[in-house]
XYZ file of C-alpha atoms in Angstrom:
683
model
C -12.560 13.068 -58.039
C -15.892 10.960 -57.429
C -18.891 12.213 -55.396
C -20.349 9.447 -52.912
C -23.168 8.890 -50.075
C -22.487 8.946 -46.944
C -23.800 5.481 -45.005
C -23.385 3.924 -42.353
C -20.457 1.432 -41.638
C -21.838 -2.230 -42.775
C -20.688 -3.791 -39.492
C -18.942 -3.335 -35.767
C -16.017 -5.008 -36.887
C -15.072 -2.659 -39.915
C -15.680 0.728 -37.576
C -13.255 -0.855 -35.356
C -10.506 -0.625 -38.265
C -10.716 3.199 -38.542
C -11.001 2.891 -42.504
C -13.407 3.921 -44.693
C -15.652 0.961 -46.204
C -16.317 1.314 -50.180
C -17.126 -1.070 -52.879
C -14.594 -2.815 -55.141
C -16.293 -1.150 -58.035
C -15.027 2.588 -57.151
C -12.198 2.052 -55.666
C -10.040 -1.247 -56.840
C -7.390 -1.813 -53.393
C -4.924 -2.885 -55.864
C -4.372 0.664 -57.286
C -5.809 2.926 -54.232
C -4.943 2.604 -51.092
C -5.776 6.088 -49.415
C -8.384 8.427 -50.448
C -8.787 12.212 -49.306
C -12.596 13.284 -48.333
C -13.229 16.685 -48.976
C -16.108 18.264 -47.269
C -15.829 21.876 -48.310
C -13.002 23.818 -50.321
C -10.824 23.990 -47.594
C -10.975 21.264 -45.540
C -9.695 17.757 -46.333
C -9.473 14.495 -44.344
C -7.108 11.454 -45.296
C -8.313 7.919 -44.662
C -7.549 4.291 -45.942
C -9.752 2.148 -47.436
C -11.382 -1.099 -47.177
C -13.337 -2.932 -49.413
C -16.953 -4.705 -48.685
C -19.467 -6.019 -50.680
C -21.916 -4.559 -47.747
C -21.188 -1.303 -49.367
C -23.469 -0.314 -52.205
C -21.695 1.183 -55.148
C -21.661 4.776 -55.350
C -21.437 4.909 -51.415
C -19.023 5.146 -48.528
C -19.155 3.720 -45.001
C -18.436 5.954 -42.398
C -18.123 4.726 -38.519
C -19.489 7.000 -35.903
C -16.541 8.395 -34.950
C -15.355 9.400 -37.876
C -18.543 10.852 -38.490
C -18.200 13.189 -36.005
C -14.475 14.266 -36.564
C -15.226 15.152 -40.605
C -18.518 16.623 -39.358
C -20.723 14.797 -42.308
C -24.059 13.746 -41.980
C -25.920 10.521 -42.884
C -26.983 10.139 -46.741
C -24.658 13.444 -47.438
C -23.118 13.923 -50.741
C -19.058 14.268 -50.209
C -16.133 14.365 -52.819
C -13.819 11.594 -52.506
C -10.346 11.517 -54.366
C -7.535 8.937 -54.166
C -4.516 10.088 -52.416
C -0.822 8.813 -52.822
C 1.842 9.624 -50.249
C 5.112 11.095 -50.972
C 7.984 9.082 -50.090
C 9.074 9.484 -46.748
C 5.892 9.862 -45.507
C 6.041 8.004 -42.279
C 5.129 8.477 -38.497
C 8.089 8.128 -36.398
C 6.074 8.459 -33.359
C 2.353 8.964 -32.583
C 0.455 10.320 -29.488
C -2.817 9.020 -29.415
C -5.655 10.608 -26.378
C -7.152 7.662 -25.329
C -10.687 7.672 -22.808
C -13.983 5.319 -22.767
C -16.235 5.556 -25.713
C -19.262 4.545 -23.337
C -18.629 6.977 -20.270
C -21.175 4.750 -18.812
C -18.629 1.832 -18.891
C -15.705 3.640 -17.392
C -13.813 1.877 -14.997
C -10.396 1.967 -12.492
C -9.026 -1.192 -14.151
C -5.219 -0.624 -15.179
C -4.566 -0.767 -18.889
C -0.920 -1.316 -19.527
C -0.079 1.077 -22.646
C 2.981 -1.115 -23.483
C 0.421 -3.839 -24.599
C -1.737 -1.178 -25.967
C 1.108 0.082 -28.311
C 2.040 -3.133 -29.320
C -1.624 -4.038 -30.553
C -2.389 -0.699 -31.802
C 0.778 -0.965 -34.555
C -0.438 -4.379 -35.569
C -3.786 -3.665 -35.933
C -3.068 -0.221 -37.594
C -0.072 -1.139 -39.384
C 0.261 1.034 -42.773
C -2.973 3.008 -42.262
C -2.924 7.001 -42.352
C -3.416 9.332 -39.596
C -4.140 12.637 -39.488
C -3.557 15.203 -36.361
C -6.736 16.846 -35.287
C -8.022 19.343 -37.757
C -4.746 19.611 -39.521
C -4.003 17.846 -43.082
C -0.728 16.662 -41.003
C -0.776 13.193 -42.156
C 1.550 9.945 -41.945
C 1.572 5.797 -42.200
C 1.861 3.638 -39.378
C 4.788 1.131 -39.488
C 6.332 -1.219 -37.071
C 9.067 1.097 -35.662
C 6.638 3.827 -35.088
C 6.526 4.689 -31.219
C 3.191 5.049 -30.101
C 2.250 6.839 -26.589
C -1.120 6.840 -25.145
C -2.639 9.923 -23.032
C -5.933 10.435 -20.691
C -8.097 12.116 -22.308
C -8.776 15.734 -19.990
C -11.514 14.543 -17.350
C -11.309 10.680 -17.941
C -11.207 8.564 -15.498
C -8.963 5.854 -17.461
C -6.071 4.393 -15.861
C -3.298 3.962 -17.506
C 0.234 1.924 -16.663
C 3.569 1.144 -18.408
C 6.452 3.309 -20.207
C 4.091 3.791 -23.134
C 2.478 6.598 -21.515
C 3.066 10.067 -22.485
C 1.918 13.443 -20.781
C -1.216 13.107 -18.960
C -4.022 15.625 -19.027
C -3.277 17.873 -15.912
C -6.430 18.636 -13.989
C -5.694 21.526 -11.608
C -6.757 21.169 -8.209
C -6.879 24.664 -7.681
C -9.812 26.929 -8.838
C -8.592 29.150 -12.058
C -10.191 32.259 -10.253
C -9.108 31.858 -7.259
C -7.313 35.036 -5.880
C -5.669 35.305 -2.416
C -6.758 38.546 -2.191
C -10.445 37.288 -1.787
C -9.378 35.126 1.112
C -10.271 37.992 3.584
C -7.358 36.384 6.229
C -3.910 38.302 6.325
C -0.611 37.516 7.572
C -0.591 34.043 6.409
C 1.795 33.745 3.353
C 4.277 31.723 5.125
C 2.008 29.309 6.567
C -0.213 28.671 2.851
C 3.433 28.674 1.436
C 4.304 25.655 3.457
C 0.832 24.064 3.214
C 1.086 24.252 -0.669
C 4.812 22.824 -0.855
C 3.745 19.865 1.409
C 0.167 18.618 0.442
C -0.128 20.209 -3.392
C 3.048 20.720 -4.904
C 2.937 17.458 -6.571
C -0.435 18.188 -8.261
C -0.010 21.946 -9.541
C 3.185 20.249 -11.708
C 2.220 17.959 -15.166
C 2.135 14.392 -13.640
C 5.064 13.593 -16.324
C 7.383 15.673 -14.183
C 5.883 14.032 -10.544
C 6.473 10.597 -12.544
C 9.909 11.411 -13.101
C 10.528 12.448 -8.971
C 8.578 9.337 -8.192
C 10.184 7.366 -5.366
C 9.962 4.221 -7.404
C 8.617 2.306 -4.629
C 8.164 -1.487 -5.199
C 5.102 -3.188 -3.174
C 7.027 -5.645 -1.385
C 4.255 -8.155 -1.830
C 4.909 -7.815 -5.458
C 8.384 -8.351 -4.978
C 7.721 -11.499 -2.977
C 5.738 -12.428 -5.780
C 8.037 -12.173 -8.049
C 10.617 -14.447 -6.211
C 8.450 -17.155 -5.463
C 6.620 -16.648 -9.042
C 3.116 -16.724 -7.530
C -0.276 -15.937 -8.984
C -0.612 -11.835 -9.058
C -0.943 -10.954 -5.380
C -4.532 -9.905 -3.495
C -3.146 -6.806 -1.534
C -5.929 -6.020 1.251
C -6.397 -3.899 3.833
C -7.541 -4.801 7.064
C -10.719 -2.409 7.382
C -12.076 -2.765 3.700
C -13.094 -6.531 4.848
C -15.854 -4.834 7.516
C -18.870 -4.508 6.149
C -21.843 -3.173 8.135
C -24.121 -6.003 6.769
C -24.631 -9.253 8.343
C -22.205 -11.576 6.986
C -20.370 -9.721 4.299
C -17.426 -9.714 6.120
C -17.062 -13.037 6.711
C -18.282 -13.772 2.695
C -15.229 -10.970 1.731
C -12.795 -13.354 3.705
C -14.237 -16.222 1.479
C -13.426 -14.238 -1.778
C -9.690 -14.356 -1.278
C -9.525 -17.815 -0.721
C -11.607 -18.670 -3.803
C -9.045 -18.410 -6.641
C -7.026 -20.813 -4.760
C -9.580 -23.021 -3.583
C -10.849 -23.326 -6.982
C -7.413 -24.145 -8.484
C -6.923 -26.445 -5.713
C -9.932 -28.413 -6.843
C -8.376 -28.459 -10.322
C -5.518 -29.246 -10.437
C -4.670 -30.498 -6.642
C -0.803 -30.153 -6.009
C -0.183 -28.728 -9.251
C -1.723 -25.491 -7.946
C -0.166 -22.673 -8.484
C 1.074 -20.443 -5.578
C -1.481 -17.821 -4.330
C -0.472 -14.418 -2.302
C -2.571 -13.140 0.028
C -1.237 -9.831 1.962
C -3.466 -8.310 5.023
C -1.928 -5.163 5.735
C -3.188 -3.579 9.124
C -3.870 -7.266 10.415
C -4.809 -6.529 14.016
C -8.175 -4.076 12.529
C -9.685 -7.029 11.564
C -8.321 -10.094 13.645
C -8.318 -8.369 17.123
C -8.574 -11.322 20.158
C -11.730 -12.468 20.674
C -11.520 -11.986 24.263
C -11.414 -8.218 24.306
C -14.827 -7.649 23.505
C -17.615 -7.420 25.631
C -21.192 -9.306 25.481
C -22.739 -6.235 24.072
C -20.319 -6.433 20.632
C -22.139 -7.016 17.728
C -19.637 -10.087 17.365
C -18.494 -9.538 13.567
C -15.242 -9.346 14.830
C -15.041 -13.044 16.151
C -16.692 -14.504 13.141
C -13.913 -13.011 10.718
C -11.248 -14.162 13.114
C -13.404 -18.118 13.036
C -13.904 -17.523 9.583
C -10.027 -16.876 8.690
C -9.073 -19.761 11.105
C -11.283 -21.802 8.670
C -9.866 -21.145 5.690
C -5.837 -21.438 6.684
C -6.697 -24.360 9.272
C -9.791 -25.783 8.868
C -10.943 -29.962 7.250
C -10.188 -27.952 4.095
C -7.400 -26.179 4.282
C -5.462 -25.064 1.349
C -1.713 -25.829 0.572
C -1.358 -23.320 -2.044
C -1.374 -20.127 0.116
C 0.791 -18.107 1.320
C -0.888 -15.558 3.654
C 1.360 -12.413 5.048
C 0.051 -10.125 7.705
C 0.972 -7.135 8.680
C 0.975 -5.094 11.652
C 2.203 -2.806 14.441
C -0.102 -3.981 17.290
C 0.730 -7.580 17.721
C -0.490 -7.630 20.928
C -3.920 -7.161 19.528
C -3.773 -10.182 17.361
C -5.927 -13.217 18.606
C -3.654 -15.849 19.648
C -4.986 -18.525 17.998
C -3.856 -17.089 14.900
C -0.411 -17.439 16.101
C 0.057 -20.908 16.824
C 1.901 -23.666 15.080
C 0.243 -24.555 11.521
C -1.627 -20.835 11.298
C 0.358 -17.783 11.163
C 3.680 -19.611 13.032
C 6.035 -17.517 11.280
C 6.365 -14.171 12.961
C 9.006 -11.614 12.029
C 9.923 -8.368 13.443
C 10.809 -5.393 11.571
C 12.937 -2.929 13.444
C 14.766 0.365 12.660
C 17.324 -0.151 9.766
C 20.432 0.289 10.576
C 22.949 3.030 9.157
C 23.735 0.331 5.563
C 20.218 -0.218 5.649
C 19.228 3.508 5.244
C 21.385 3.936 2.304
C 19.736 0.884 0.644
C 16.047 2.657 1.519
C 17.350 6.083 0.005
C 18.814 4.425 -2.938
C 15.315 2.926 -3.481
C 13.435 6.164 -3.052
C 16.093 8.382 -5.169
C 16.232 5.726 -8.012
C 13.800 7.085 -10.639
C 15.647 11.160 -9.426
C 18.389 9.618 -10.689
C 17.403 7.867 -13.439
C 16.368 10.979 -14.872
C 19.273 12.991 -13.810
C 16.815 15.043 -11.438
C 19.052 14.309 -8.321
C 21.874 16.983 -7.834
C 25.622 15.720 -7.962
C 25.967 17.042 -4.181
C 23.261 14.859 -2.716
C 25.551 12.638 -0.253
C 22.950 9.621 0.718
C 25.662 8.004 2.817
C 25.892 11.137 4.852
C 21.878 11.537 4.975
C 21.983 7.744 6.462
C 23.962 9.079 9.020
C 21.390 11.994 9.572
C 18.502 9.974 9.560
C 19.300 7.949 12.338
C 16.634 6.211 14.278
C 14.063 7.053 10.649
C 11.923 3.880 10.024
C 11.766 3.451 6.062
C 8.034 4.996 5.724
C 9.837 8.024 6.983
C 13.078 8.167 4.906
C 10.114 7.914 2.235
C 8.279 10.918 3.559
C 11.980 12.755 3.549
C 12.493 12.268 0.494
C 8.904 13.108 -0.504
C 9.378 16.039 1.189
C 12.884 17.678 -0.297
C 10.684 16.487 -3.517
C 8.054 19.125 -2.442
C 11.097 21.415 -1.621
C 12.644 21.457 -4.726
C 9.107 21.910 -6.776
C 8.217 24.633 -4.436
C 11.335 26.840 -5.574
C 9.140 27.372 -8.753
C 5.753 28.066 -7.673
C 5.339 31.940 -6.794
C 2.295 32.657 -4.379
C 1.167 36.470 -5.593
C -2.558 36.151 -6.072
C -2.844 33.284 -7.499
C -0.440 30.424 -8.260
C 2.345 30.847 -10.775
C 4.353 28.250 -12.182
C 7.733 28.641 -13.716
C 6.856 27.234 -17.484
C 10.412 26.067 -17.726
C 10.120 23.938 -14.032
C 9.931 20.776 -15.701
C 13.489 21.341 -17.272
C 14.748 23.458 -14.310
C 13.947 20.842 -11.195
C 16.658 19.166 -9.685
C 16.695 18.367 -5.755
C 19.475 19.395 -4.176
C 21.570 18.929 -1.092
C 20.012 21.496 0.674
C 16.302 20.336 0.200
C 16.719 17.294 1.796
C 18.158 19.065 4.974
C 15.766 21.580 5.365
C 12.956 18.387 5.240
C 15.125 16.988 7.769
C 15.064 20.529 9.921
C 11.615 21.387 9.530
C 9.655 18.544 8.079
C 10.121 14.826 9.279
C 10.771 13.959 12.753
C 11.518 10.498 13.470
C 8.781 8.582 15.474
C 11.552 6.995 17.946
C 14.260 9.184 19.226
C 14.694 13.002 21.091
C 13.200 14.914 18.136
C 10.058 15.096 19.554
C 10.372 16.116 22.898
C 13.143 18.977 21.969
C 15.835 17.240 24.532
C 18.477 19.784 23.294
C 16.998 22.212 24.817
C 17.454 21.223 28.396
C 21.246 20.957 27.280
C 21.284 23.913 25.318
C 24.418 25.840 27.486
C 26.292 22.447 28.016
C 27.114 20.999 31.406
C 29.826 22.996 33.632
C 31.641 20.757 35.688
C 31.973 22.943 38.413
C 33.709 20.547 40.817
C 34.952 16.821 40.957
C 31.398 15.667 41.919
C 29.752 16.647 38.412
C 32.372 14.518 36.351
C 32.182 11.915 38.879
C 28.372 11.349 38.372
C 29.252 11.761 34.357
C 31.691 9.071 34.629
C 29.141 7.252 36.690
C 26.410 7.548 33.860
C 28.956 6.495 31.313
C 29.457 3.493 33.261
C 25.668 2.756 33.860
C 25.325 3.175 30.028
C 28.393 0.984 28.703
C 26.561 -1.889 30.529
C 23.303 -1.512 29.381
C 24.796 -1.495 25.757
C 27.028 -4.463 26.562
C 25.593 -6.925 29.333
C 22.826 -9.521 28.829
C 19.972 -7.801 31.121
C 16.585 -9.036 31.640
C 15.437 -5.985 33.705
C 16.043 -2.353 33.295
C 19.014 -0.651 34.570
C 17.787 1.857 36.395
C 19.797 4.928 38.460
C 18.100 7.770 40.524
C 19.678 11.019 40.388
C 18.457 13.161 44.104
C 19.139 16.530 45.165
C 18.147 19.868 45.768
C 16.036 22.130 44.001
C 18.136 23.604 40.767
C 21.002 21.412 41.156
C 20.668 20.369 37.465
C 19.653 16.756 37.690
C 17.436 17.137 34.597
C 20.115 18.404 32.723
C 22.621 15.413 33.626
C 20.108 13.363 32.684
C 19.040 14.370 29.704
C 22.565 14.446 28.879
C 23.672 10.850 29.772
C 20.655 9.862 27.412
C 21.695 12.275 24.637
C 25.208 10.950 24.733
C 24.162 7.119 24.819
C 23.585 7.463 21.450
C 20.686 4.787 21.767
C 17.622 4.393 19.011
C 15.209 4.960 21.346
C 15.410 7.824 24.026
C 11.810 9.418 25.630
C 11.516 11.892 28.351
C 8.470 10.900 30.451
C 8.135 14.453 32.558
C 5.182 15.559 34.425
C 5.128 18.515 31.691
C 3.458 16.551 29.171
C 0.335 15.287 31.353
C -1.144 18.415 32.648
C -4.237 17.756 33.470
C -4.202 14.090 33.308
C -6.298 12.050 35.050
C -4.428 9.159 37.219
C -5.607 6.122 34.780
C -4.511 8.527 31.425
C -1.251 9.614 32.908
C -0.897 5.627 33.654
C -1.579 4.987 29.766
C 1.035 7.390 29.263
C 3.446 6.463 30.930
C 2.954 2.557 29.821
C 2.897 3.879 25.959
C 6.494 5.152 26.691
C 7.709 2.071 28.283
C 5.946 -0.079 25.347
C 7.314 1.882 22.805
C 10.603 1.312 24.387
C 10.086 -2.328 24.142
C 10.333 -2.191 20.203
C 13.837 -0.846 20.161
C 16.752 -3.182 20.748
C 17.957 -0.136 22.646
C 16.364 2.298 24.987
C 16.851 5.005 27.246
C 13.880 6.785 29.574
C 14.048 10.120 31.487
C 11.620 9.613 34.005
C 11.683 13.050 35.423
C 10.494 14.683 38.759
C 9.210 11.410 39.901
C 7.345 13.640 42.868
C 5.213 15.807 40.084
C 4.143 12.178 38.521
C 2.859 10.888 41.579
C 0.920 14.489 42.274
C 2.655 14.677 45.797
C 2.053 17.815 48.063
C 3.081 18.130 51.147
C -0.082 19.195 52.755
C -2.112 16.258 54.149
C 0.173 14.427 52.500
C -1.377 13.150 48.873
C -0.374 11.269 46.027
C -1.401 9.089 43.403
C -1.236 5.752 44.550
C -2.067 4.222 40.848
C 0.606 6.179 39.451
C 2.968 4.924 41.990
C 2.189 1.348 41.489
C 2.050 1.799 37.881
C 5.964 2.625 38.033
C 6.827 0.356 40.463
C 5.637 -2.225 38.119
C 7.067 -0.747 34.896
C 10.783 -0.399 36.734
C 10.917 -3.904 37.414
C 9.626 -5.611 34.241
C 11.044 -8.488 32.843
C 12.445 -7.224 29.708
C 12.366 -9.671 26.216
C 15.388 -11.368 24.705
C 17.593 -9.044 23.167
C 15.706 -5.889 24.477
C 18.194 -3.574 26.625
C 16.544 -0.301 28.614
C 18.142 1.859 30.768
C 15.679 4.089 32.794
C 17.191 7.383 34.764
C 15.101 9.094 37.374
C 15.553 12.566 38.771
C 13.782 13.942 42.160
C 14.150 16.442 44.454
C 12.520 14.696 47.395
C 14.342 11.528 48.066
C 12.923 11.067 51.475
C 9.249 11.055 50.257
C 9.881 8.308 47.674
C 11.676 6.634 50.138
C 8.694 6.091 52.476
C 6.878 5.346 49.423
C 9.477 2.259 48.786
C 10.015 3.381 45.286
C 13.547 4.563 45.859
C 14.712 0.673 46.451
C 12.735 0.129 43.069
C 16.038 1.613 41.658
C 19.160 -0.337 41.213
C 21.385 2.629 42.119
C 21.208 6.310 43.373
C 23.440 9.132 42.857
C 23.297 12.347 44.957
C 23.762 15.370 42.787
C 24.713 18.532 44.908
C 24.157 22.186 44.524
C 27.012 24.397 44.507
C 28.041 25.869 47.927
C 31.346 27.809 47.774
C 32.416 30.316 46.556
C 35.540 28.434 44.608
C 32.647 26.388 42.711
C 30.838 29.630 42.046
C 34.342 31.074 40.440
C 34.552 27.917 38.453
C 31.058 28.480 36.909
C 31.698 31.952 36.107
C 35.540 31.163 34.640
C 34.016 28.471 32.515
C 31.189 30.280 31.246
C 33.738 33.143 30.213
C 31.094 36.109 30.076
C 31.903 39.881 30.326
C 31.500 41.331 33.578
C 30.939 38.526 35.692
C 33.635 39.687 38.044
C 31.082 41.938 39.859
C 29.398 39.041 41.390
C 32.766 37.704 42.540
C 33.565 41.296 44.227
C 29.955 40.983 46.138
C 31.129 37.143 47.555
C 34.402 38.934 48.444
C 33.319 42.006 50.187
C 33.218 41.709 53.872
C 31.221 45.158 54.044
C 28.240 43.878 51.781
C 25.037 42.645 53.561
C 22.567 42.302 50.414
C 20.698 44.377 48.359
C 18.553 47.161 50.095
C 15.390 45.263 49.639
C 16.614 42.936 52.032
C 18.121 45.398 54.689
C 14.859 46.929 56.262
C 13.826 42.807 56.990
C 16.584 41.231 57.723
C 20.387 41.369 58.027
C 22.328 38.897 55.143
C 25.013 38.176 57.872
C 25.836 34.096 56.916
C 27.753 33.540 53.732
C 25.367 30.521 52.533
C 22.841 33.384 51.993
C 24.943 35.676 50.547
C 26.264 32.831 48.157
C 22.507 31.912 47.328
C 21.370 35.750 46.593
C 24.405 36.384 44.347
C 23.698 32.616 42.533
C 20.028 34.123 41.871
C 21.696 37.507 40.466
C 23.999 35.580 38.699
C 21.413 32.968 37.102
C 19.255 35.926 35.901
C 22.427 37.596 34.963
C 23.030 34.640 32.140
C 19.276 34.126 31.338
C 19.477 37.890 30.122
C 22.548 37.571 28.144
């Protein structure tokens, strides 16, 4: 045992070695490789040593980090004893908690743990390491597995497969208590919020990472395919800046590296990839703004045009813009030589949906967290009309549902401690998400069209079957023929004859990707301009799908028609006339099914002639037809309604007898129909 004085490490380079630095006369490196530092009788620390002439004899150099860990002070005297590891004292793995040494220099740059692990084993090969305050030591070898964990509260951004368990920072206050909320009866609502919004933050990051969707940015995939430089990905709004000239400067910065490389290497320059998301946010048409604008949008467009098609245009840049509002983009950017290759991404077909589901469930399958009963092909069938983003959302919602099984909402949030080993995403989780969480923007889901035909269509006569057959022919015509304008059909008939149900039934039977109901019910209180914009948006959305069906219900109500006056909205009328006759883009097919109870009124407005086909929907007018309805419905005790019709002595309910007699067969039929409808609704 040698008593030695603690001094500072003689150089920063030696401080980074994690070794104690001694004089060669105290410990010869040929005979002593490791030493034990004893600060008291109970505690010892093992270090690998290095020799340096900068350390006086009888002293030992400690770095600041070492002094903090061993709790020794400068100029104090400690006991240092040579130490020898036993045979087999080699570390099979080591986990390192990583953080910034100087908090002021923290940043969000990504640090690849795979490269860090490689450097760690190279730099600290054959050195001893201890775990915390315990004397559990071992030596680093080339085969030691090194994992890095982020220290609690650290902003360090770790990436790579050598990333260990991250320190979990709960987003829920530890002293939170539901009983202190002061709001009762909201257990279900809170449970849903926690499941959808916070479930992934309540579980350890390594568990969530295994469930991750495995999404790879399209930009990076294109970059790998084309062997480009690291792609630059920017969202349109990030370019804009409130200070004069900064927005244009941000555009120039995107091209700066490519310009510099072009000057140095000319045609041998590498390809630079720039991805512009939300492209329409900064490249709106320069003719859309009035003179009172700031002109920032115009300047940004002009700067971008100068870079991609200016005097010093670059041939080492691939610019990709992404938008869902092509109509807003300045025409100058879409001309040949600029963004001339324009690709429209439509809804994925069934095979495409299978591929998207496979991508977003890849990690779950890799870590065996996807139950065997999950049939991706069946899910692809059920997710008709889903976009890729909506399918990704469906997978996340299913994961949240699976995680929610291990969250208990009592006074606080309690998580099953064995949840990490038990979590499995099951078939039922996906179908719960389909039913309750994720609905496609396209298709009938957002309009609840099924409610209009909940009881089915009763074919009470040949007329109804003929109408349905005509509808099938029109749908087939829309599907197969090369049309340039929408196929339009108007169902007209008396109030209550079932026009809306027939129109919705046709639409649902079409199985088109886009089905939308344009109903006055959804425009209550709208001014004329707002109503026109809503109707136009429905037709614009239909233009994004190859096959579309729009049901324009109760047209006279859309036009605000009233018999007193008469009064109607000419603005909405003109909008409908234009949209019903608008030309379709190549490859687009649209059928419009309208309904009205006032054909004569619409005829006088000139809107009936805008429809290619007009079909009359009759009402029930005979006893035999009503019997057919009753036999189809097959309800108990409906025979009494038939007996009322056949009873020649029945003259209606007592409430009618004081005012008028029910002598005519048509009036008797009307009353019985009313009774029947009330009875069926009650059942």
